[in-house]
PDB file of C-alpha atoms in Angstrom:
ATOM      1  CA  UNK K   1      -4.800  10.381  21.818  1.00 87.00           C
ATOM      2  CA  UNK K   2      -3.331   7.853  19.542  1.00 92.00           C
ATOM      3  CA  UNK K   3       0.011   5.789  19.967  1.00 92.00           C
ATOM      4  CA  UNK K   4       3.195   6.991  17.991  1.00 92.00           C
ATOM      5  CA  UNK K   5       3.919   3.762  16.268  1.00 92.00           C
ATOM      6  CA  UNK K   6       0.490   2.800  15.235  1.00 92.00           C
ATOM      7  CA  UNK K   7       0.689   5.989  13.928  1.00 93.00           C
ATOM      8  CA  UNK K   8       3.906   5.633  11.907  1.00 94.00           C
ATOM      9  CA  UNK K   9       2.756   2.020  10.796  1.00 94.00           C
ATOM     10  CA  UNK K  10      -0.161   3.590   9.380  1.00 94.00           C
ATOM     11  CA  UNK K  11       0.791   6.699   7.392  1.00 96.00           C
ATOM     12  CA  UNK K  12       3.991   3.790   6.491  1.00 96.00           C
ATOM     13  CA  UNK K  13       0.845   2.080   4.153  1.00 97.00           C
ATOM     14  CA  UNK K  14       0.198   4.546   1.940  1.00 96.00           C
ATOM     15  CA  UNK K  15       3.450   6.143   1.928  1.00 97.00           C
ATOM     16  CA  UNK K  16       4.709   3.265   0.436  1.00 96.00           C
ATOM     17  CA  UNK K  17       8.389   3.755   1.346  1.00 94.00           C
ATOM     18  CA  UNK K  18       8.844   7.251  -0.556  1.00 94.00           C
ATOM     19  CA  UNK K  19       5.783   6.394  -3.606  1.00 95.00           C
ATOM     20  CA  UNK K  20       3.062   8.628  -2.024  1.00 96.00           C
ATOM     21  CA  UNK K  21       4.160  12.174  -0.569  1.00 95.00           C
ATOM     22  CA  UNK K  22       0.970  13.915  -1.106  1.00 95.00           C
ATOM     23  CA  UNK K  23      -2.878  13.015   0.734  1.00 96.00           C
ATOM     24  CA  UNK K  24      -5.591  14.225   2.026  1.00 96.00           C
ATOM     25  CA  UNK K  25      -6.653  12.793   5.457  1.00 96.00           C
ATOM     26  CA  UNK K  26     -10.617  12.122   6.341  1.00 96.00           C
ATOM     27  CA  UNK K  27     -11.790  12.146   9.565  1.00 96.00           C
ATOM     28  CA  UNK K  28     -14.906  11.598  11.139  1.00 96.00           C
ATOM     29  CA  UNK K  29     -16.141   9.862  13.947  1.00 96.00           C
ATOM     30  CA  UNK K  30     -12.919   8.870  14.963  1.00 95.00           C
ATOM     31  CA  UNK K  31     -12.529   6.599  11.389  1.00 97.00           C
ATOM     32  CA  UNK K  32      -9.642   7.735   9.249  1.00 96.00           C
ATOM     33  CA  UNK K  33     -10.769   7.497   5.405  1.00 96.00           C
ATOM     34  CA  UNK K  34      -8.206   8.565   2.619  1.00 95.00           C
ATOM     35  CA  UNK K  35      -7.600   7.896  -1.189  1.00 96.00           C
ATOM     36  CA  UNK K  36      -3.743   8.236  -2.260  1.00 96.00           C
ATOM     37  CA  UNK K  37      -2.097   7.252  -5.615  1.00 95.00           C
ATOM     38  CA  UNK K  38       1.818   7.498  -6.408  1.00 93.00           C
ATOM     39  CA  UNK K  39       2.733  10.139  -9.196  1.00 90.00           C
ATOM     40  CA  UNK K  40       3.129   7.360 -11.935  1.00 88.00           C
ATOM     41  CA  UNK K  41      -0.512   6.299 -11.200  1.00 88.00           C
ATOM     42  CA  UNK K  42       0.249   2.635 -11.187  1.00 91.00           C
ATOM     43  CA  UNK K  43      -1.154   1.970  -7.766  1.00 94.00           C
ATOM     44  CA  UNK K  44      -4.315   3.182  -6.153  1.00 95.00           C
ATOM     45  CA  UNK K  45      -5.436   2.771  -2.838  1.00 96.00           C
ATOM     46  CA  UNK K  46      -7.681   3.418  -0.040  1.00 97.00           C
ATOM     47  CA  UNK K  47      -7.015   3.375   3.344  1.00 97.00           C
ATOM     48  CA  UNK K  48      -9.202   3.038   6.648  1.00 97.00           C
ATOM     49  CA  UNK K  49      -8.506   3.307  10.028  1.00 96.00           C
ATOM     50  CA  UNK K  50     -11.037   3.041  13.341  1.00 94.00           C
ATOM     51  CA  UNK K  51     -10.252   4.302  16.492  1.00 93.00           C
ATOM     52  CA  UNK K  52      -7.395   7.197  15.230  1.00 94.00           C
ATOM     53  CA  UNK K  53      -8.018   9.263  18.371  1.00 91.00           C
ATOM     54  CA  UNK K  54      -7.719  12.442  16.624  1.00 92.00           C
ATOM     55  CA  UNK K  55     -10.675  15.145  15.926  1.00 93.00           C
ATOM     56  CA  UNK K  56     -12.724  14.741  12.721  1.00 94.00           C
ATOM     57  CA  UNK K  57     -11.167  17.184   9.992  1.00 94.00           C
ATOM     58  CA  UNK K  58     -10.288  16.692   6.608  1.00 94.00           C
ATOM     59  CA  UNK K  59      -6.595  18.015   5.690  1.00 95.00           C
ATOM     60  CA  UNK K  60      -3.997  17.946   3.485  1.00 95.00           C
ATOM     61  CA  UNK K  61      -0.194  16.468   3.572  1.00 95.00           C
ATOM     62  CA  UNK K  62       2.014  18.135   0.565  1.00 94.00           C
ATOM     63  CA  UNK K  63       5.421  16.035   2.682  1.00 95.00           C
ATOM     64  CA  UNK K  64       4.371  12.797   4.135  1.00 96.00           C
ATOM     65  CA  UNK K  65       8.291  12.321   3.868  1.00 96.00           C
ATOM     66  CA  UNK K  66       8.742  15.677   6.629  1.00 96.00           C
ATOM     67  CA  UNK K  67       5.766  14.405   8.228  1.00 95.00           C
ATOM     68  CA  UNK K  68       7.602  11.072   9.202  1.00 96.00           C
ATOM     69  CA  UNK K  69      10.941  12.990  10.064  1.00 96.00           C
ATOM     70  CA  UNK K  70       8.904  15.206  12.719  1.00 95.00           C
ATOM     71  CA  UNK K  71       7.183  11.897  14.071  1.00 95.00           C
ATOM     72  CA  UNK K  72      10.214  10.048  14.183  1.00 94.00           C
ATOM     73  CA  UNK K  73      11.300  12.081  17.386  1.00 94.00           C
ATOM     74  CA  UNK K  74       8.364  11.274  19.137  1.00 94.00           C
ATOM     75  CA  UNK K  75       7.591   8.683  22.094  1.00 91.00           C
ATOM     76  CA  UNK K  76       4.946   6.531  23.519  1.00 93.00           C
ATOM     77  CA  UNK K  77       1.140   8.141  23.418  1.00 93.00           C
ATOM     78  CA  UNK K  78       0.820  11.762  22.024  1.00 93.00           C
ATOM     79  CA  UNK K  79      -2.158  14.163  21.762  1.00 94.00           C
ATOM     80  CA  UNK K  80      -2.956  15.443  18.226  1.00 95.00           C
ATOM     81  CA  UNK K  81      -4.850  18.529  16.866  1.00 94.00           C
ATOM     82  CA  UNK K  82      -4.511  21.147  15.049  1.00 95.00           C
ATOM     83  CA  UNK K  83      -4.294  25.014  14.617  1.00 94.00           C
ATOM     84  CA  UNK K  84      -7.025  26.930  12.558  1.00 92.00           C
ATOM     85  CA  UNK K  85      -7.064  30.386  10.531  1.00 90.00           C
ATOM     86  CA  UNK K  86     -10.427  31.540   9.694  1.00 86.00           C
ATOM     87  CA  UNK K  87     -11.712  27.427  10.335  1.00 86.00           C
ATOM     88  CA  UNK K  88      -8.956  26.345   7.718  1.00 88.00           C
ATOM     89  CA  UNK K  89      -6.082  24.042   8.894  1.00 91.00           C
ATOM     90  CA  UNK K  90      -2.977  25.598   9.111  1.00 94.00           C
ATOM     91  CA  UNK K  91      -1.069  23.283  11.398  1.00 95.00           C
ATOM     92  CA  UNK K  92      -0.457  19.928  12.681  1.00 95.00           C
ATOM     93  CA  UNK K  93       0.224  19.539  16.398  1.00 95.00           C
ATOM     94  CA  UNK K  94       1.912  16.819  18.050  1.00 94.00           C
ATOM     95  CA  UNK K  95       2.582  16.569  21.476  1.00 93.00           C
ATOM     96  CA  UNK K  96       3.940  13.811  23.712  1.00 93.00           C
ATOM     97  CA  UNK K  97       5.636  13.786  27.147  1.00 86.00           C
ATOM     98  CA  UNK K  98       8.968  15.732  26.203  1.00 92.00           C
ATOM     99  CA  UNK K  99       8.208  17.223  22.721  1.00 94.00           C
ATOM    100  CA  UNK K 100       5.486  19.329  20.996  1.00 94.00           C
ATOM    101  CA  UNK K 101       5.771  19.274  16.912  1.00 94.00           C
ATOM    102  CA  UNK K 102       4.280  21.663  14.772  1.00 94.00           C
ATOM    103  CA  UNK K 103       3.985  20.613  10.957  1.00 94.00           C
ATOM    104  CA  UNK K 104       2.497  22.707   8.640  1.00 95.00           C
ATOM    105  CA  UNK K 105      -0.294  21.181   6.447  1.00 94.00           C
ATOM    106  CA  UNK K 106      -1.541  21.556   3.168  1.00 93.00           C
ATOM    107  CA  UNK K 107      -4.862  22.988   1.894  1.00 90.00           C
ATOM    108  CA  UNK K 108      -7.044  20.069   0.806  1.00 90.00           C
ATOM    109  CA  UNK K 109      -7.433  21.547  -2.766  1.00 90.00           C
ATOM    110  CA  UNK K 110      -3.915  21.319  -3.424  1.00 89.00           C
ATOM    111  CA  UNK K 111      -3.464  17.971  -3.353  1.00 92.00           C
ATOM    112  CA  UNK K 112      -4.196  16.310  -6.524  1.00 91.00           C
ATOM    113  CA  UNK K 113      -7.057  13.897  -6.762  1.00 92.00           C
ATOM    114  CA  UNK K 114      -7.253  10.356  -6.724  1.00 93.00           C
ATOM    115  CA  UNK K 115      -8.127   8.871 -10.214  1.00 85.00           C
ATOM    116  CA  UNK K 116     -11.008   6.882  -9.429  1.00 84.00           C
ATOM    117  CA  UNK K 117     -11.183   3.136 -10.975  1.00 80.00           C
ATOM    118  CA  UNK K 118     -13.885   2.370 -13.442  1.00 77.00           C
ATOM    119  CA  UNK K 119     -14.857  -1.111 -14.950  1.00 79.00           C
ATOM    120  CA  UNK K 120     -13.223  -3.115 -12.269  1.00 83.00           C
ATOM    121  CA  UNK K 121     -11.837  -5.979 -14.186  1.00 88.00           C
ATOM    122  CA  UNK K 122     -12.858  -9.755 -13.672  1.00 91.00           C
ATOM    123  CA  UNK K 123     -11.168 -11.455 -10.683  1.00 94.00           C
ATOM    124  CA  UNK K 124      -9.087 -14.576 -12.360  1.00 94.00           C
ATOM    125  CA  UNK K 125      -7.350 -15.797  -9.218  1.00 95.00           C
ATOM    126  CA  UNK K 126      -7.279 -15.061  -5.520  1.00 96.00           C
ATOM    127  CA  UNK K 127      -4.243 -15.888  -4.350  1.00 96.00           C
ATOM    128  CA  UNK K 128      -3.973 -16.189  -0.176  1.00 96.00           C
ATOM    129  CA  UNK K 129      -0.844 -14.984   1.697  1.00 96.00           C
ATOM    130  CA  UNK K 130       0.889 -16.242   5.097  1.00 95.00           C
ATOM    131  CA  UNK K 131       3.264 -14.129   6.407  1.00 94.00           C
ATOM    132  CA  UNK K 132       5.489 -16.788   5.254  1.00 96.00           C
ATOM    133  CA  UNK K 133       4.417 -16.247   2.084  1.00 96.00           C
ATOM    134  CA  UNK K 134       5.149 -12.434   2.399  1.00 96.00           C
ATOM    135  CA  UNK K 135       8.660 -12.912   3.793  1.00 96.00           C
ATOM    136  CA  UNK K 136       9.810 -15.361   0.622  1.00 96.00           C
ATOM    137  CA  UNK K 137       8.461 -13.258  -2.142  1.00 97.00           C
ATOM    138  CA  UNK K 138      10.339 -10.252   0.121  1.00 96.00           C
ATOM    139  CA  UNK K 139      13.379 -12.552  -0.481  1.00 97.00           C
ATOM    140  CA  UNK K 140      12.573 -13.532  -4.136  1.00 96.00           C
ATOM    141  CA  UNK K 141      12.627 -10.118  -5.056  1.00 96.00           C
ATOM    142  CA  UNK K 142      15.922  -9.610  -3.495  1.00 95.00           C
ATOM    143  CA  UNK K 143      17.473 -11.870  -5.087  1.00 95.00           C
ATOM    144  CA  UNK K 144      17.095 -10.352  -8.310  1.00 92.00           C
ATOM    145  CA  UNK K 145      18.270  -6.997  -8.067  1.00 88.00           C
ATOM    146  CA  UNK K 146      18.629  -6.751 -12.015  1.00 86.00           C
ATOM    147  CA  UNK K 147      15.190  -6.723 -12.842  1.00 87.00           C
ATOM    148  CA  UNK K 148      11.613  -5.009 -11.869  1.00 91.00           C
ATOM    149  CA  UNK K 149       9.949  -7.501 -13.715  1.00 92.00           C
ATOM    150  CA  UNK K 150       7.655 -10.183 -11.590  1.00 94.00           C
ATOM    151  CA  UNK K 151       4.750 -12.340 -13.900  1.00 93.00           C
ATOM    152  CA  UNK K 152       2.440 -13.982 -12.165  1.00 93.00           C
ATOM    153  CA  UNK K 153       2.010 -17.418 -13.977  1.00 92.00           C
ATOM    154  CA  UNK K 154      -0.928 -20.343 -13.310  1.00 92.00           C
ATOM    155  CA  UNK K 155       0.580 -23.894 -11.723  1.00 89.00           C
ATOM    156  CA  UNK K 156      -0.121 -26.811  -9.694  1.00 89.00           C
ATOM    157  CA  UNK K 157       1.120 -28.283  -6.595  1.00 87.00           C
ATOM    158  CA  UNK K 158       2.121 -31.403  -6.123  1.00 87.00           C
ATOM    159  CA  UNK K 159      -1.246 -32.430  -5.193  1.00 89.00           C
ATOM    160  CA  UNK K 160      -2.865 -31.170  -8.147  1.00 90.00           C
ATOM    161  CA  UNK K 161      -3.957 -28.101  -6.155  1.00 92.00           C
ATOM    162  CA  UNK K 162      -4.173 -24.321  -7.402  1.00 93.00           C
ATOM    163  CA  UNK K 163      -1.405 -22.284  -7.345  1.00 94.00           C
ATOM    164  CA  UNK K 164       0.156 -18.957  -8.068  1.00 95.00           C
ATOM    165  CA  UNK K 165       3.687 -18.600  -9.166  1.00 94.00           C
ATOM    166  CA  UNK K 166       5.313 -15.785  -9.008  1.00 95.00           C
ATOM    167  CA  UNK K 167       8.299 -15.766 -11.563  1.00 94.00           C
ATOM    168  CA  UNK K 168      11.129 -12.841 -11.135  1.00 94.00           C
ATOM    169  CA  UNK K 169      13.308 -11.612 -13.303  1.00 90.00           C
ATOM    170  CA  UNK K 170      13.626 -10.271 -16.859  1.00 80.00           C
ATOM    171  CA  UNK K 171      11.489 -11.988 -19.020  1.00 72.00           C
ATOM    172  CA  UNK K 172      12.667 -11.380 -22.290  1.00 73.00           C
ATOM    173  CA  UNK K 173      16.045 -12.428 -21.838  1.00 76.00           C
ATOM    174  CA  UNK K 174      15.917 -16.203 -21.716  1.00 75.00           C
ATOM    175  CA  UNK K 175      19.390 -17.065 -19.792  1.00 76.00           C
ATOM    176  CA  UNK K 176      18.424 -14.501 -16.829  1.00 83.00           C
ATOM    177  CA  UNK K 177      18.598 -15.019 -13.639  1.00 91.00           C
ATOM    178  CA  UNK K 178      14.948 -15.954 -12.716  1.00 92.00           C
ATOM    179  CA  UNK K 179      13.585 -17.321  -8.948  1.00 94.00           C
ATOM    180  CA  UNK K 180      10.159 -18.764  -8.648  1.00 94.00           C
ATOM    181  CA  UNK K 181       7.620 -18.789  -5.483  1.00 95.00           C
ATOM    182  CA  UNK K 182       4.038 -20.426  -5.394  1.00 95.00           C
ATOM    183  CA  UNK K 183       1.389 -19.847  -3.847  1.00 95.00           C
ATOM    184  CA  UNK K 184      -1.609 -21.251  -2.611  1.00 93.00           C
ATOM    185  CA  UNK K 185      -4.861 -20.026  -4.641  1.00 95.00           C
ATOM    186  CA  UNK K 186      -7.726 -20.596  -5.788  1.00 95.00           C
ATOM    187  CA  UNK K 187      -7.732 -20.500 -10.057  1.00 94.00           C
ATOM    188  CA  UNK K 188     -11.575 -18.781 -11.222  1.00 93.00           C
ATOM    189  CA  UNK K 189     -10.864 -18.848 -14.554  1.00 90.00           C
ATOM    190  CA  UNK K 190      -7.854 -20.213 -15.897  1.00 85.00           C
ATOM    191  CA  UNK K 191      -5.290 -18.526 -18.219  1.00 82.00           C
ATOM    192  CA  UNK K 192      -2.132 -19.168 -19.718  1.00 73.00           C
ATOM    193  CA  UNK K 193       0.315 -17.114 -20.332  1.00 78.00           C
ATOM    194  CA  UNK K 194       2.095 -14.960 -17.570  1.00 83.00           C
ATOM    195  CA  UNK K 195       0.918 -11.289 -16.647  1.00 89.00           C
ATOM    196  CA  UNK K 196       3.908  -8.964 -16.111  1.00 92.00           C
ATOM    197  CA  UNK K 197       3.915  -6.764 -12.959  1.00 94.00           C
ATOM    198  CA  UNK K 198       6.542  -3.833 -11.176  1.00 94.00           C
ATOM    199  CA  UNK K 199       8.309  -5.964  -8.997  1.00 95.00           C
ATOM    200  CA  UNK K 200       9.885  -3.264  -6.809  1.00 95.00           C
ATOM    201  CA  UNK K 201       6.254  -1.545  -6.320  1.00 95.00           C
ATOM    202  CA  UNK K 202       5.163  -5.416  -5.222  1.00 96.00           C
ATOM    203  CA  UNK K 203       7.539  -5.191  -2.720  1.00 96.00           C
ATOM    204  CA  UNK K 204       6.808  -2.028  -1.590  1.00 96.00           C
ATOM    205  CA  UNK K 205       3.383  -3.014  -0.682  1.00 97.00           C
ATOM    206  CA  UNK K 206       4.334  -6.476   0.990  1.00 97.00           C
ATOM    207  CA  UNK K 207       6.912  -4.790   2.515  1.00 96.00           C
ATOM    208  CA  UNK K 208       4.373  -2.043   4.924  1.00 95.00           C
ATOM    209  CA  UNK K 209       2.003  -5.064   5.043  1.00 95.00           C
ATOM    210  CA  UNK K 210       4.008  -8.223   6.473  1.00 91.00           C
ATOM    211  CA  UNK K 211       3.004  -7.387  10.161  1.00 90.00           C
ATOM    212  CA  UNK K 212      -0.525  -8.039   9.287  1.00 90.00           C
ATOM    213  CA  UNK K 213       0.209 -12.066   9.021  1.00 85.00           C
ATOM    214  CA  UNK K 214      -1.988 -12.286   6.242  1.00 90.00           C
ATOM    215  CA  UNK K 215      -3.498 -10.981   2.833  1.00 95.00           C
ATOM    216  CA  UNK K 216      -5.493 -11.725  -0.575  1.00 97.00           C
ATOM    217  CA  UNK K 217      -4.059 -10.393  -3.717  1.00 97.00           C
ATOM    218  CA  UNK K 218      -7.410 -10.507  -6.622  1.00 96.00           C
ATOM    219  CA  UNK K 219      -5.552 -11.188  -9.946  1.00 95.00           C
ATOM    220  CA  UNK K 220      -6.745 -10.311 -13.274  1.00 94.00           C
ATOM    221  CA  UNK K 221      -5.743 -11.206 -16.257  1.00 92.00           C
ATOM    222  CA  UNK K 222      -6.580  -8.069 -17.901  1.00 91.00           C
ATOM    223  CA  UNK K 223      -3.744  -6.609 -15.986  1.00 91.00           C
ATOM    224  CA  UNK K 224      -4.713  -5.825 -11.994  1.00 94.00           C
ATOM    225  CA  UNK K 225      -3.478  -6.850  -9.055  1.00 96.00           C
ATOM    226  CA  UNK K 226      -5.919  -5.837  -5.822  1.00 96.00           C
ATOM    227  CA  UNK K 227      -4.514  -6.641  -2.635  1.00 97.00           C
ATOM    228  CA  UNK K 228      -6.487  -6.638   0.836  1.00 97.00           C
ATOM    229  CA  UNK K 229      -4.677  -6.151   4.204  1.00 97.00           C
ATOM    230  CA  UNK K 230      -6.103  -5.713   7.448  1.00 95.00           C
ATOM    231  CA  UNK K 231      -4.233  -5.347  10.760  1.00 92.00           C
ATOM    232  CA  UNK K 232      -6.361  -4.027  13.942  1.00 90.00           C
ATOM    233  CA  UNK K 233      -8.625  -1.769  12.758  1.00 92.00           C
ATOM    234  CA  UNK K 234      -6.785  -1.182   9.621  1.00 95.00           C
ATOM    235  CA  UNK K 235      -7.543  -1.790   6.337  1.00 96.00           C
ATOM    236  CA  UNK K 236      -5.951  -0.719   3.054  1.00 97.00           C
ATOM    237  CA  UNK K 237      -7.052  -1.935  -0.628  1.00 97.00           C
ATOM    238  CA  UNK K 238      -4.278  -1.588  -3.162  1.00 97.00           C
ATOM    239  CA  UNK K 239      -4.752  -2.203  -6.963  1.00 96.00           C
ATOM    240  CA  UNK K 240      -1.642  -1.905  -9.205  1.00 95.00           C
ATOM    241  CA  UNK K 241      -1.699  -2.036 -12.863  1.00 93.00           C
ATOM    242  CA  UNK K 242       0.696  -4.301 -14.521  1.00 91.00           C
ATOM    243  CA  UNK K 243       3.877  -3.293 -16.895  1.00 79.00           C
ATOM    244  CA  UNK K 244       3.410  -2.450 -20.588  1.00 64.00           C
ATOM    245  CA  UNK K 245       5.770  -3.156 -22.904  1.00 37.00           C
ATOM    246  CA  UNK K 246       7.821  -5.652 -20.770  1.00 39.00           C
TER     247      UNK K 246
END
């Protein structure tokens, strides 16, 4: 049995608000494993999740967009399985006090795989987020609707401490509307010049994430951003690439 919103919050992390339609789930001993990209291959993640309350199986989701429609009528605590043909999944069910869902899912071969990272670049910064952090770079980036552009720049606080600025808008128009957030960080190797990220697919990320309080983003200067989030027995890795040929 597993709740109906901790369900939606979860899928919610790697779906990314629209990004990531198609997964394949991993279960086994009630931990929830899965790799999911978007289609542009500019973020990677991975995704685990302890006590999901559902039978171990691995599946596949070609819709996590009708997936979220179907759940979206559900209440409370629900009971999940699913239907087999010849020990192949052929459907999802969902069942709660009033309503009983069936969703069809996707053979696990027909979901494209994961691109698997190699060479995992040097970590240059690690840069710590509040959930007040998370809120005002949600606001930052709101405030410039014009761009997707967001560099992520080396600075100082006032007390000579590390810090992380993160500088949106366009940056090769100099007269641009541009809004600036630090954050706290700690500098491993310093650099100079600014790195330029996707600031919508930032966003998107902090956006499915901001309940957790907290996070780490790893930044390197080769052009990665990894981010760590862990709420409950949650925890999903994200590493986006940055922009070429801002």
């Amino acid at each position: 049995m597993i709740n109906k919103t901790d369900l939606h919050n979860l899928i919610h992390k790697y779906y990314l608000n629209g990004l990531v339609e198609r997964v394949k789930w991993s279960i086994k001993d009630n931990v929830l494993e899965m790799d999911f990209m978007d289609d542009a291959t500019q973020v990677v993640g991975h995704l685990q999740a302890g006590d999901i309350g559902i039978e171990d199986i691995e599946v596949g989701f070609s819709s996590t967009t009708r997936l979220l429609k179907l759940l979206a009528i559900l209440n409370g605590d629900m009971e999940v399985g699913f239907l087999y043909e010849e020990n192949i999944a052929e459907k999802m069910i969902m069942d709660d006090a009033q309503f009983n869902i069936n969703y069809s899912v996707s053979d696990i071969l027909a979901i494209p795989k994961v691109v698997k990272l190699q060479n995992y670049p040097d970590v240059d910064a690690e840069i710590y987020l509040s959930r007040e952090d998370i809120d005002s770079l949600l606001k930052a980036k709101g405030a410039i609707t014009e761009s997707e552009e967001v560099s992520i720049v080396a600075g100082k606080t006032l007390d000579n401490e590390d810090m992380i600025n993160f500088i949106f808008g366009n940056p090769n128009t100099p007269h641009s509307n541009k809004v600036t957030y630090g954050v706290r960080s700690k500098i491993i190797n310093n650099f100079e010049d600014g790195v330029y990220f996707d600031s919508s697919l930032l966003k998107n990320i902090l956006s499915v994430n901001k309940n957790c309080g907290e996070g780490v983003i790893k930044f390197s200067f080769q052009g990665m951003l990894h981010y760590v989030f862990s709420e409950g027995a949650c925890t999903t890795n994200y590493y986006m690439t940055s922009k070429e040929n801002v």
